[in-house]
Amino acid sequence: MLNEKNGDTSTNWARICDTCQSAACTVYCRADTAYLCTGCDARIHAANPVASRHERVRVCEACERAPAAFLCKADAASLCTTCDADIHSANQLARRHQRVPILPIPGSLFGPLAPSPSALIMTPTGETDADEEMEEATSWLLLNPVKNSENQVNNEVDAYLDLNEYNSCQEIHFTDDQYNNQKQRYNVPDDDKKMYGSDSVVPVQYGSKGKEEVDLNSFQLGIEFDISNDGYGYPVMDIGVVPESRLSEVSSSVSQQRPSKDTVDLFSNSPIQMPTQLSGMDREARVLRYREKKKMRKFEKTIRYASRKAYAETRPRIKGRFAKRTDIDQMFYTSLIVDSTRYGIVPSF
DNA sequence: GCGGTTCAGCGAGCCACACATTGAA
DNA sequence: AATTCAATGTGTGGCTCGCTGAACC
């Protein structure tokens, strides 16, 4: 994974850090035109105020060789333009994956790198499991006002699809300036314009645009871009109306990371528009995507205690089951005896 | 069309034990 | 009220096995 010289594109090995030449790079610094590992990034960009302003972007999770330009929410992965194009041109379903531009990491924060956007999608920073469950339940319940037994399944499918597809169903055309800006930033091939346009992925530039416009665009798309304190911009999906009781509970912890108030107001004041008619193909694609997502959701697992995970991973097993350490010791002792007798060595304990 | 066989995929259950939680002293 | 201690409950990952549905004869 690491046996690769910098700049060598002949292999699929991950690019190694330009500085330490040992660890796999995790970010790309445009100002330095350098790929850096987490440690070197923190060290270099904490050196002085000028360096701390360098904009960095994460490295593509697929090829691990180029700066990530887009975040695919369906795959929960940060991808460079090449991998994004490759992966999302594979089939119609993949083509419909929603992707959002990745905003650069600000230089103001140091220490451990903030979690990757993809990780944030899975378990957004600062959110508890209860928050996620609430979001999920809310996203389902709010969009399934009528749940009778006869149409429940269809309603669930439709509602879930509609919520997620709402963005992509809209005819969104971002301006050439917007597109060119993003393209210039991430070297997006011209061919991708149509692709991203069809996917309704609107590059959002916080630097050049007012917050109000961004919010408007985000609402139109149903995407709320979260510019948290760590500077990562990532979309927060499926955040609907939060019950006030719960909102008050979570607002203190969440308020620093997302402008949830705006979302609540927008959604509560503006009824969500649902697509009225779906063509056969469209619906089939939606159902496929629904199943795909549901499958993914089923396998999603949140680790509550990392320490227990670490223990479980190091714990001895017999046929997959956790084994008593005494058993393992006994096995070790037995094997040792066998080996010892084989080589004529008598163990002394 | 029906019944039997084979195969693949999926999910529940199992295991030990560190750690969290709870209740009593 | 605060602290300590013991008892109980929980969560963790890899493997196996049984169930189910599809495919085939």
Short mmCIF file of N, CA, C and O (backbone and C1' of nucleotides) in Angstrom, two decimals, chain A residues 301 304-305 308-309 317 319-320, chain C residues 9-16:
data_model
loop_
_atom_site.label_atom_id
_atom_site.label_comp_id
_atom_site.label_asym_id
_atom_site.label_seq_id
_atom_site.Cartn_x
_atom_site.Cartn_y
_atom_site.Cartn_z
N LYS A 301 -23.33 -0.01 10.97
CA LYS A 301 -23.16 -0.34 12.37
C LYS A 301 -22.40 0.77 13.05
O LYS A 301 -21.37 1.22 12.56
N ARG A 304 -20.27 1.92 19.58
CA ARG A 304 -20.51 2.76 20.75
C ARG A 304 -19.27 2.88 21.62
O ARG A 304 -18.96 3.93 22.14
N TYR A 305 -18.60 1.78 21.76
CA TYR A 305 -17.40 1.79 22.58
C TYR A 305 -16.23 1.28 21.76
O TYR A 305 -16.14 0.09 21.48
N ARG A 308 -14.12 -1.44 23.38
CA ARG A 308 -14.62 -2.82 23.30
C ARG A 308 -14.35 -3.42 21.93
O ARG A 308 -14.09 -4.61 21.81
N LYS A 309 -14.44 -2.57 20.95
CA LYS A 309 -14.12 -3.03 19.60
C LYS A 309 -12.68 -3.48 19.54
O LYS A 309 -12.36 -4.54 19.00
N ARG A 317 -9.94 -16.26 19.35
CA ARG A 317 -11.18 -16.89 18.90
C ARG A 317 -10.94 -18.34 18.51
O ARG A 317 -9.86 -18.72 18.11
N LYS A 319 -13.03 -20.76 16.00
CA LYS A 319 -14.12 -20.80 15.04
C LYS A 319 -15.02 -19.58 15.14
O LYS A 319 -16.25 -19.68 15.12
N GLY A 320 -14.40 -18.47 15.27
CA GLY A 320 -15.17 -17.23 15.30
C GLY A 320 -15.71 -16.84 16.64
O GLY A 320 -16.09 -15.71 16.85
P DG C 9 -28.93 -8.97 35.04
"O5'" DG C 9 -28.41 -7.89 33.99
"C5'" DG C 9 -28.67 -6.52 34.25
"C4'" DG C 9 -28.07 -5.64 33.16
"C3'" DG C 9 -28.30 -6.15 31.74
"O3'" DG C 9 -28.64 -5.04 30.91
"C1'" DG C 9 -25.96 -5.91 32.15
P DT C 10 -28.98 -5.28 29.40
"O5'" DT C 10 -27.64 -4.78 28.69
"C5'" DT C 10 -27.09 -3.52 29.07
"C4'" DT C 10 -25.83 -3.22 28.26
"C3'" DT C 10 -25.92 -3.58 26.78
"O3'" DT C 10 -25.48 -2.48 26.02
"C1'" DT C 10 -23.98 -4.54 27.73
P DG C 11 -25.83 -2.43 24.49
"O5'" DG C 11 -24.39 -2.64 23.84
"C5'" DG C 11 -23.32 -1.82 24.29
"C4'" DG C 11 -21.99 -2.36 23.77
"C3'" DG C 11 -22.00 -2.75 22.29
"O3'" DG C 11 -20.78 -2.33 21.73
"C1'" DG C 11 -21.31 -4.58 23.60
P DT C 12 -20.74 -1.84 20.25
"O5'" DT C 12 -19.64 -2.78 19.61
"C5'" DT C 12 -18.31 -2.73 20.10
"C4'" DT C 12 -17.65 -4.07 20.01
"C3'" DT C 12 -17.88 -4.82 18.70
"O3'" DT C 12 -16.91 -4.44 17.77
"C1'" DT C 12 -17.81 -6.26 20.64
P DG C 13 -17.24 -4.66 16.26
"O5'" DG C 13 -16.57 -6.09 16.01
"C5'" DG C 13 -15.18 -6.23 16.24
"C4'" DG C 13 -14.71 -7.62 15.84
"C3'" DG C 13 -15.03 -8.01 14.41
"O3'" DG C 13 -13.98 -8.82 13.92
"C1'" DG C 13 -16.21 -9.44 15.89
P DG C 14 -13.90 -9.16 12.40
"O5'" DG C 14 -14.07 -10.74 12.43
"C5'" DG C 14 -13.13 -11.49 13.17
"C4'" DG C 14 -13.55 -12.95 13.24
"C3'" DG C 14 -13.90 -13.57 11.89
"O3'" DG C 14 -13.35 -14.88 11.85
"C1'" DG C 14 -15.74 -13.75 13.36
P DC C 15 -13.30 -15.65 10.48
"O5'" DC C 15 -14.30 -16.86 10.76
"C5'" DC C 15 -14.06 -17.70 11.89
"C4'" DC C 15 -15.33 -18.42 12.28
"C3'" DC C 15 -15.97 -19.24 11.16
"O3'" DC C 15 -15.85 -20.61 11.47
"C1'" DC C 15 -17.59 -17.98 12.41
P DT C 16 -16.30 -21.71 10.43
"O5'" DT C 16 -17.74 -22.10 10.98
"C5'" DT C 16 -17.89 -22.41 12.37
"C4'" DT C 16 -19.35 -22.68 12.69
"C3'" DT C 16 -20.06 -23.58 11.67
"O3'" DT C 16 -20.77 -24.59 12.36
"C1'" DT C 16 -21.26 -21.56 11.96
#
